[in-house]
Amino acid sequence: MTFSRREFLASLAAYPLVMNTSLQAADAPTILIIGAGIAGLAAARSLSDQGLKVTVIEARERTGGRIHTSRVWPEYPLDLGASWIHGQRQNPITELANAAQAKRIATSYDNAELYIDARLKQLGVQGTNETAMENLVSKALKQAANLDTDISLQAAVERVVNKPLGSAYQAQLNFYLNSTYEQEYSGSTQEISAQTVEDNEEFSGADVLFPQGYDQIPNYLAQGLDVRLGQIVSRINYTNAGVTVKTQDQTYKADYAIITVPLGVLKRKTIQFNPSLPAAKQAAIQRLGMGLLNKAYLRFNTVFWPKDIDWLEYLSPDAGCWVEWVSFAKTGAPVLLGFHAADRAREVEAWSDQALIADAMKVLKAMFGNAIPQPTSAQITRWAQDPLAYGSYSFNAVGSSNQDRQALASKSGRLYWAGEATHSAYPGTVHGAYLSGVRAAKAVLKLV
Ligand SMILES: Cc1cc2nc3c(=O)[nH]c(=O)nc-3n(C[C@H](O)[C@H](O)[C@H](O)COP(=O)(O)OP(=O)(O)OC[C@H]3O[C@@H](n4cnc5c(N)ncnc54)[C@H](O)[C@@H]3O)c2cc1C
């Protein structure tokens, strides 16, 4: 029987959680995995299931990394990092979710309601003019593709748009660029590459989220693994003979290591590599963008918005301001989730919780009227300030391409690499990170 690449990866995903002891000889190589996010856990699971001795070193006091379920409101587990399996068909995370018997609920971008700000209604705006915007951006990207040098998505759009823009048109364009690109890729339109922005792939099928929390997936993978929590790696020495990893209070030695820390951490150089990383890898780290997507969950005493709608969208003259909301009424929770992406997200990270909630309420009142209740509490993320992520996920910044992701993924001596930013087809996603971990494990297994 021959296997396609996808079938092979899917079969790895479906490995039962039992240990194959065939490789557990005394001289089997030892492997350190830096980071217990989904990439690190996928690599550790695959190698451990093949009988290799694997130790996972994680700075946080929990596994999951950018998958982080909050149980601050015990009856409503909510995800502060990833929420969805994007495209559940043939997606390896679906297989894991099935194996973990994790309940899922589908949401759809088509099940959306648009709310138009009164200032735009006065100008006669009745909708988002999506087809016109789609055509405009598609023309902009086609023209940018023929340029010798890459430009930003914003610059590409400005080359094809008829000026001057009326304020109604400008608001519709901003809405489209924010909801379609900035919220999706987490970079700003000024930073996103016009030439390579769409060089990724997607799985088909519904987008599903986990009403009992995404952490069921990392928890499932982590069962029985040797994970050392609270170990902040500061230095990695690698030679032809092996790898030494230093944390605040321990030194770990192994034959090989798999590095899965986020691109944001690599950009900040909080881990010292000795010898320095190869120039191509350093250039890739610099060129690729680390974006920002933040979440604000507001909890109310009652659901005052339409119960059966998934996405509540807000079209206003204020660019990037509370454009997208998700209702959790479907899961039984009187909770709204508002997003901020890119520049606007960076700006509001500096605000206090109180100021952010007041701003959100101003918008919700514009959408639903002044009679709506105040939230009883809120949970707000600030991923750019998280020193173990320094952002939400990677995107193709101007001048970067999948070649940079390949350079990031390529091995350097005894160091192997995984993590969402190293995956060319599915960057910025849980499934991309997972597949990158399986890929790194496969490369290490070839050495055995
Ligand atoms: C707000 C938000 C929403 C998202 N929504 C979705 C979504 O709906 N669907 C989707 O598919 N994806 C989504 N993503 C992206 C997804 O969460 C990530 O792509 C994926 O979880 C990354 O996994 P990873 O293993 O590559 O990295 P991580 O999960 O970040 O794992 C890396 C680990 O390395 C650890 N680490 C860092 N520095 C050190 C150090 N010095 N020493 C030791 N350990 C260290 C970190 O603590 C972390 O645990 C979202 C992300 C965010 C932030």
PDB file of N, CA and C in Angstrom, residues 4-7 9-10 38-39 66 82 84-93 184-185 196-205 207 214 288 392-396 401-402 405-406 409 418-439:
ATOM      1  N   SER A   4       0.076   8.692   0.627  1.00  0.00           N
ATOM      2  CA  SER A   4       0.390  10.081   0.291  1.00  0.00           C
ATOM      3  C   SER A   4       0.972  10.721   1.544  1.00  0.00           C
ATOM      4  N   ARG A   5       1.599  11.918   1.354  1.00  0.00           N
ATOM      5  CA  ARG A   5       2.201  12.600   2.502  1.00  0.00           C
ATOM      6  C   ARG A   5       1.141  12.875   3.573  1.00  0.00           C
ATOM      7  N   ARG A   6      -0.035  13.339   3.090  1.00  0.00           N
ATOM      8  CA  ARG A   6      -1.086  13.692   4.055  1.00  0.00           C
ATOM      9  C   ARG A   6      -1.567  12.464   4.822  1.00  0.00           C
ATOM     10  N   GLU A   7      -1.711  11.321   4.077  1.00  0.00           N
ATOM     11  CA  GLU A   7      -2.177  10.096   4.744  1.00  0.00           C
ATOM     12  C   GLU A   7      -1.159   9.623   5.776  1.00  0.00           C
ATOM     13  N   LEU A   9       0.959  11.521   7.427  1.00  0.00           N
ATOM     14  CA  LEU A   9       0.910  12.385   8.609  1.00  0.00           C
ATOM     15  C   LEU A   9      -0.335  12.086   9.439  1.00  0.00           C
ATOM     16  N   ALA A  10      -1.442  11.829   8.715  1.00  0.00           N
ATOM     17  CA  ALA A  10      -2.678  11.522   9.440  1.00  0.00           C
ATOM     18  C   ALA A  10      -2.510  10.232  10.231  1.00  0.00           C
ATOM     19  N   ILE A  38       1.673  22.811  21.060  1.00  0.00           N
ATOM     20  CA  ILE A  38       1.181  21.670  20.281  1.00  0.00           C
ATOM     21  C   ILE A  38       2.298  21.083  19.408  1.00  0.00           C
ATOM     22  N   ALA A  39       3.225  21.923  18.912  1.00  0.00           N
ATOM     23  CA  ALA A  39       4.320  21.409  18.069  1.00  0.00           C
ATOM     24  C   ALA A  39       5.246  20.517  18.897  1.00  0.00           C
ATOM     25  N   ARG A  66       0.315  28.475  23.133  1.00  0.00           N
ATOM     26  CA  ARG A  66      -0.698  29.396  22.629  1.00  0.00           C
ATOM     27  C   ARG A  66      -2.081  28.741  22.517  1.00  0.00           C
ATOM     28  N   ALA A  82      -5.758  29.877  20.753  1.00  0.00           N
ATOM     29  CA  ALA A  82      -6.545  29.289  19.660  1.00  0.00           C
ATOM     30  C   ALA A  82      -7.906  28.828  20.149  1.00  0.00           C
ATOM     31  N   TRP A  84     -10.408  27.625  17.335  1.00  0.00           N
ATOM     32  CA  TRP A  84     -11.028  26.785  16.315  1.00  0.00           C
ATOM     33  C   TRP A  84     -10.090  25.748  15.705  1.00  0.00           C
ATOM     34  N   ILE A  85     -10.659  24.621  15.304  1.00  0.00           N
ATOM     35  CA  ILE A  85     -10.033  23.803  14.260  1.00  0.00           C
ATOM     36  C   ILE A  85     -10.526  24.453  12.974  1.00  0.00           C
ATOM     37  N   HIS A  86      -9.625  25.084  12.240  1.00  0.00           N
ATOM     38  CA  HIS A  86     -10.042  25.741  10.997  1.00  0.00           C
ATOM     39  C   HIS A  86     -10.077  24.704   9.884  1.00  0.00           C
ATOM     40  N   GLY A  87     -11.292  24.379   9.410  1.00  0.00           N
ATOM     41  CA  GLY A  87     -11.455  23.382   8.363  1.00  0.00           C
ATOM     42  C   GLY A  87     -11.251  21.992   8.940  1.00  0.00           C
ATOM     43  N   GLN A  88     -12.338  21.383   9.397  1.00  0.00           N
ATOM     44  CA  GLN A  88     -12.151  20.142  10.174  1.00  0.00           C
ATOM     45  C   GLN A  88     -11.932  18.899   9.315  1.00  0.00           C
ATOM     46  N   ARG A  89     -12.204  19.004   7.984  1.00  0.00           N
ATOM     47  CA  ARG A  89     -12.090  17.797   7.147  1.00  0.00           C
ATOM     48  C   ARG A  89     -10.623  17.454   6.865  1.00  0.00           C
ATOM     49  N   GLN A  90     -10.261  16.207   7.144  1.00  0.00           N
ATOM     50  CA  GLN A  90      -8.878  15.690   6.960  1.00  0.00           C
ATOM     51  C   GLN A  90      -7.848  16.443   7.801  1.00  0.00           C
ATOM     52  N   ASN A  91      -8.325  17.236   8.723  1.00  0.00           N
ATOM     53  CA  ASN A  91      -7.439  18.017   9.584  1.00  0.00           C
ATOM     54  C   ASN A  91      -6.925  17.088  10.695  1.00  0.00           C
ATOM     55  N   PRO A  92      -5.599  17.020  10.915  1.00  0.00           N
ATOM     56  CA  PRO A  92      -5.094  16.076  11.922  1.00  0.00           C
ATOM     57  C   PRO A  92      -5.623  16.374  13.333  1.00  0.00           C
ATOM     58  N   ILE A  93      -6.009  17.643  13.591  1.00  0.00           N
ATOM     59  CA  ILE A  93      -6.532  17.968  14.926  1.00  0.00           C
ATOM     60  C   ILE A  93      -7.917  17.328  15.132  1.00  0.00           C
ATOM     61  N   GLU A 184      -7.213  37.709  10.128  1.00  0.00           N
ATOM     62  CA  GLU A 184      -6.817  36.363   9.695  1.00  0.00           C
ATOM     63  C   GLU A 184      -5.308  36.144   9.873  1.00  0.00           C
ATOM     64  N   TYR A 185      -4.515  37.141   9.428  1.00  0.00           N
ATOM     65  CA  TYR A 185      -3.061  36.953   9.418  1.00  0.00           C
ATOM     66  C   TYR A 185      -2.367  37.614  10.606  1.00  0.00           C
ATOM     67  N   THR A 196       3.141  37.547  -1.151  1.00  0.00           N
ATOM     68  CA  THR A 196       3.105  36.180  -0.597  1.00  0.00           C
ATOM     69  C   THR A 196       2.002  35.971   0.447  1.00  0.00           C
ATOM     70  N   VAL A 197       1.118  36.988   0.599  1.00  0.00           N
ATOM     71  CA  VAL A 197       0.122  36.886   1.676  1.00  0.00           C
ATOM     72  C   VAL A 197      -0.728  35.620   1.565  1.00  0.00           C
ATOM     73  N   GLU A 198      -1.021  35.229   0.329  1.00  0.00           N
ATOM     74  CA  GLU A 198      -1.951  34.091   0.207  1.00  0.00           C
ATOM     75  C   GLU A 198      -1.253  32.778  -0.133  1.00  0.00           C
ATOM     76  N   ASP A 199       0.040  32.695   0.173  1.00  0.00           N
ATOM     77  CA  ASP A 199       0.791  31.478  -0.137  1.00  0.00           C
ATOM     78  C   ASP A 199       0.607  30.383   0.921  1.00  0.00           C
ATOM     79  N   ASN A 200      -0.579  30.258   1.441  1.00  0.00           N
ATOM     80  CA  ASN A 200      -0.828  29.185   2.404  1.00  0.00           C
ATOM     81  C   ASN A 200      -2.011  28.344   1.940  1.00  0.00           C
ATOM     82  N   GLU A 201      -2.227  27.223   2.616  1.00  0.00           N
ATOM     83  CA  GLU A 201      -3.321  26.330   2.219  1.00  0.00           C
ATOM     84  C   GLU A 201      -4.331  26.218   3.346  1.00  0.00           C
ATOM     85  N   GLU A 202      -5.509  25.659   2.999  1.00  0.00           N
ATOM     86  CA  GLU A 202      -6.536  25.499   4.034  1.00  0.00           C
ATOM     87  C   GLU A 202      -7.157  24.122   3.936  1.00  0.00           C
ATOM     88  N   PHE A 203      -7.589  23.582   5.054  1.00  0.00           N
ATOM     89  CA  PHE A 203      -8.407  22.371   5.025  1.00  0.00           C
ATOM     90  C   PHE A 203      -9.846  22.789   4.768  1.00  0.00           C
ATOM     91  N   SER A 204     -10.620  21.886   4.174  1.00  0.00           N
ATOM     92  CA  SER A 204     -12.028  22.215   3.923  1.00  0.00           C
ATOM     93  C   SER A 204     -12.865  21.788   5.126  1.00  0.00           C
ATOM     94  N   GLY A 205     -14.136  22.053   5.056  1.00  0.00           N
ATOM     95  CA  GLY A 205     -15.043  21.668   6.145  1.00  0.00           C
ATOM     96  C   GLY A 205     -15.256  22.802   7.124  1.00  0.00           C
ATOM     97  N   ASP A 207     -15.510  25.186  10.524  1.00  0.00           N
ATOM     98  CA  ASP A 207     -14.662  25.644  11.628  1.00  0.00           C
ATOM     99  C   ASP A 207     -15.378  25.241  12.916  1.00  0.00           C
ATOM    100  N   TYR A 214      -9.992  24.036  24.347  1.00  0.00           N
ATOM    101  CA  TYR A 214      -9.038  23.468  23.376  1.00  0.00           C
ATOM    102  C   TYR A 214      -7.949  22.695  24.112  1.00  0.00           C
ATOM    103  N   LEU A 288      10.344  37.320   8.583  1.00  0.00           N
ATOM    104  CA  LEU A 288       8.951  36.916   8.818  1.00  0.00           C
ATOM    105  C   LEU A 288       8.341  37.826   9.876  1.00  0.00           C
ATOM    106  N   SER A 392       1.042  36.838  18.609  1.00  0.00           N
ATOM    107  CA  SER A 392       0.030  35.772  18.505  1.00  0.00           C
ATOM    108  C   SER A 392       0.440  34.677  17.530  1.00  0.00           C
ATOM    109  N   TYR A 393       0.726  35.040  16.285  1.00  0.00           N
ATOM    110  CA  TYR A 393       1.241  34.049  15.338  1.00  0.00           C
ATOM    111  C   TYR A 393       1.925  34.750  14.166  1.00  0.00           C
ATOM    112  N   SER A 394       2.637  33.977  13.375  1.00  0.00           N
ATOM    113  CA  SER A 394       3.489  34.558  12.339  1.00  0.00           C
ATOM    114  C   SER A 394       2.688  34.888  11.081  1.00  0.00           C
ATOM    115  N   PHE A 395       3.191  35.822  10.294  1.00  0.00           N
ATOM    116  CA  PHE A 395       2.605  36.113   8.976  1.00  0.00           C
ATOM    117  C   PHE A 395       3.736  36.465   8.005  1.00  0.00           C
ATOM    118  N   ASN A 396       3.417  36.436   6.716  1.00  0.00           N
ATOM    119  CA  ASN A 396       4.420  36.803   5.710  1.00  0.00           C
ATOM    120  C   ASN A 396       4.492  38.326   5.620  1.00  0.00           C
ATOM    121  N   SER A 401       8.848  35.166   2.519  1.00  0.00           N
ATOM    122  CA  SER A 401       8.130  34.170   1.724  1.00  0.00           C
ATOM    123  C   SER A 401       8.258  32.811   2.408  1.00  0.00           C
ATOM    124  N   ASN A 402       7.698  31.806   1.760  1.00  0.00           N
ATOM    125  CA  ASN A 402       7.780  30.456   2.323  1.00  0.00           C
ATOM    126  C   ASN A 402       9.215  29.926   2.368  1.00  0.00           C
ATOM    127  N   ARG A 405      10.239  30.349   5.780  1.00  0.00           N
ATOM    128  CA  ARG A 405       9.702  29.315   6.681  1.00  0.00           C
ATOM    129  C   ARG A 405      10.531  28.029   6.546  1.00  0.00           C
ATOM    130  N   GLN A 406      10.931  27.741   5.293  1.00  0.00           N
ATOM    131  CA  GLN A 406      11.766  26.534   5.088  1.00  0.00           C
ATOM    132  C   GLN A 406      13.126  26.706   5.762  1.00  0.00           C
ATOM    133  N   ALA A 409      12.730  26.116   9.296  1.00  0.00           N
ATOM    134  CA  ALA A 409      12.474  24.700   9.599  1.00  0.00           C
ATOM    135  C   ALA A 409      13.727  23.836   9.440  1.00  0.00           C
ATOM    136  N   ALA A 418      10.663  23.115  14.893  1.00  0.00           N
ATOM    137  CA  ALA A 418       9.226  22.977  14.643  1.00  0.00           C
ATOM    138  C   ALA A 418       8.526  24.205  15.226  1.00  0.00           C
ATOM    139  N   GLY A 419       7.206  24.260  15.087  1.00  0.00           N
ATOM    140  CA  GLY A 419       6.430  25.421  15.531  1.00  0.00           C
ATOM    141  C   GLY A 419       5.680  26.002  14.341  1.00  0.00           C
ATOM    142  N   GLU A 420       4.583  26.696  14.625  1.00  0.00           N
ATOM    143  CA  GLU A 420       3.723  27.157  13.525  1.00  0.00           C
ATOM    144  C   GLU A 420       4.472  27.949  12.455  1.00  0.00           C
ATOM    145  N   ALA A 421       5.444  28.758  12.862  1.00  0.00           N
ATOM    146  CA  ALA A 421       6.138  29.622  11.892  1.00  0.00           C
ATOM    147  C   ALA A 421       6.999  28.828  10.925  1.00  0.00           C
ATOM    148  N   THR A 422       7.290  27.570  11.248  1.00  0.00           N
ATOM    149  CA  THR A 422       8.142  26.746  10.378  1.00  0.00           C
ATOM    150  C   THR A 422       7.325  25.990   9.330  1.00  0.00           C
ATOM    151  N   HIS A 423       6.003  26.132   9.362  1.00  0.00           N
ATOM    152  CA  HIS A 423       5.186  25.359   8.425  1.00  0.00           C
ATOM    153  C   HIS A 423       4.721  26.235   7.261  1.00  0.00           C
ATOM    154  N   SER A 424       5.125  25.873   6.044  1.00  0.00           N
ATOM    155  CA  SER A 424       4.822  26.723   4.884  1.00  0.00           C
ATOM    156  C   SER A 424       3.361  26.646   4.468  1.00  0.00           C
ATOM    157  N   ALA A 425       2.770  25.469   4.539  1.00  0.00           N
ATOM    158  CA  ALA A 425       1.396  25.332   4.041  1.00  0.00           C
ATOM    159  C   ALA A 425       0.374  25.866   5.044  1.00  0.00           C
ATOM    160  N   TYR A 426       0.606  25.626   6.333  1.00  0.00           N
ATOM    161  CA  TYR A 426      -0.412  25.989   7.332  1.00  0.00           C
ATOM    162  C   TYR A 426       0.170  26.819   8.480  1.00  0.00           C
ATOM    163  N   PRO A 427       0.868  27.918   8.171  1.00  0.00           N
ATOM    164  CA  PRO A 427       1.426  28.720   9.278  1.00  0.00           C
ATOM    165  C   PRO A 427       0.308  29.364  10.098  1.00  0.00           C
ATOM    166  N   GLY A 428       0.646  29.733  11.323  1.00  0.00           N
ATOM    167  CA  GLY A 428      -0.309  30.497  12.136  1.00  0.00           C
ATOM    168  C   GLY A 428      -1.483  29.700  12.645  1.00  0.00           C
ATOM    169  N   THR A 429      -1.388  28.372  12.553  1.00  0.00           N
ATOM    170  CA  THR A 429      -2.529  27.555  12.988  1.00  0.00           C
ATOM    171  C   THR A 429      -2.058  26.436  13.926  1.00  0.00           C
ATOM    172  N   VAL A 430      -3.036  25.852  14.609  1.00  0.00           N
ATOM    173  CA  VAL A 430      -2.735  24.705  15.474  1.00  0.00           C
ATOM    174  C   VAL A 430      -2.330  23.508  14.611  1.00  0.00           C
ATOM    175  N   HIS A 431      -3.059  23.299  13.512  1.00  0.00           N
ATOM    176  CA  HIS A 431      -2.726  22.106  12.705  1.00  0.00           C
ATOM    177  C   HIS A 431      -1.357  22.243  12.041  1.00  0.00           C
ATOM    178  N   GLY A 432      -0.992  23.472  11.635  1.00  0.00           N
ATOM    179  CA  GLY A 432       0.346  23.687  11.059  1.00  0.00           C
ATOM    180  C   GLY A 432       1.426  23.388  12.088  1.00  0.00           C
ATOM    181  N   ALA A 433       1.211  23.883  13.306  1.00  0.00           N
ATOM    182  CA  ALA A 433       2.182  23.644  14.387  1.00  0.00           C
ATOM    183  C   ALA A 433       2.281  22.146  14.663  1.00  0.00           C
ATOM    184  N   TYR A 434       1.134  21.490  14.725  1.00  0.00           N
ATOM    185  CA  TYR A 434       1.114  20.050  15.002  1.00  0.00           C
ATOM    186  C   TYR A 434       1.887  19.278  13.917  1.00  0.00           C
ATOM    187  N   LEU A 435       1.574  19.593  12.656  1.00  0.00           N
ATOM    188  CA  LEU A 435       2.239  18.883  11.553  1.00  0.00           C
ATOM    189  C   LEU A 435       3.744  19.144  11.551  1.00  0.00           C
ATOM    190  N   SER A 436       4.142  20.358  11.959  1.00  0.00           N
ATOM    191  CA  SER A 436       5.588  20.672  12.012  1.00  0.00           C
ATOM    192  C   SER A 436       6.278  19.818  13.074  1.00  0.00           C
ATOM    193  N   GLY A 437       5.584  19.565  14.168  1.00  0.00           N
ATOM    194  CA  GLY A 437       6.147  18.719  15.228  1.00  0.00           C
ATOM    195  C   GLY A 437       6.310  17.285  14.757  1.00  0.00           C
ATOM    196  N   VAL A 438       5.298  16.799  14.042  1.00  0.00           N
ATOM    197  CA  VAL A 438       5.369  15.430  13.505  1.00  0.00           C
ATOM    198  C   VAL A 438       6.521  15.334  12.489  1.00  0.00           C
ATOM    199  N   ARG A 439       6.657  16.389  11.673  1.00  0.00           N
ATOM    200  CA  ARG A 439       7.739  16.425  10.667  1.00  0.00           C
ATOM    201  C   ARG A 439       9.117  16.365  11.335  1.00  0.00           C
TER     202      ARG A 439
END
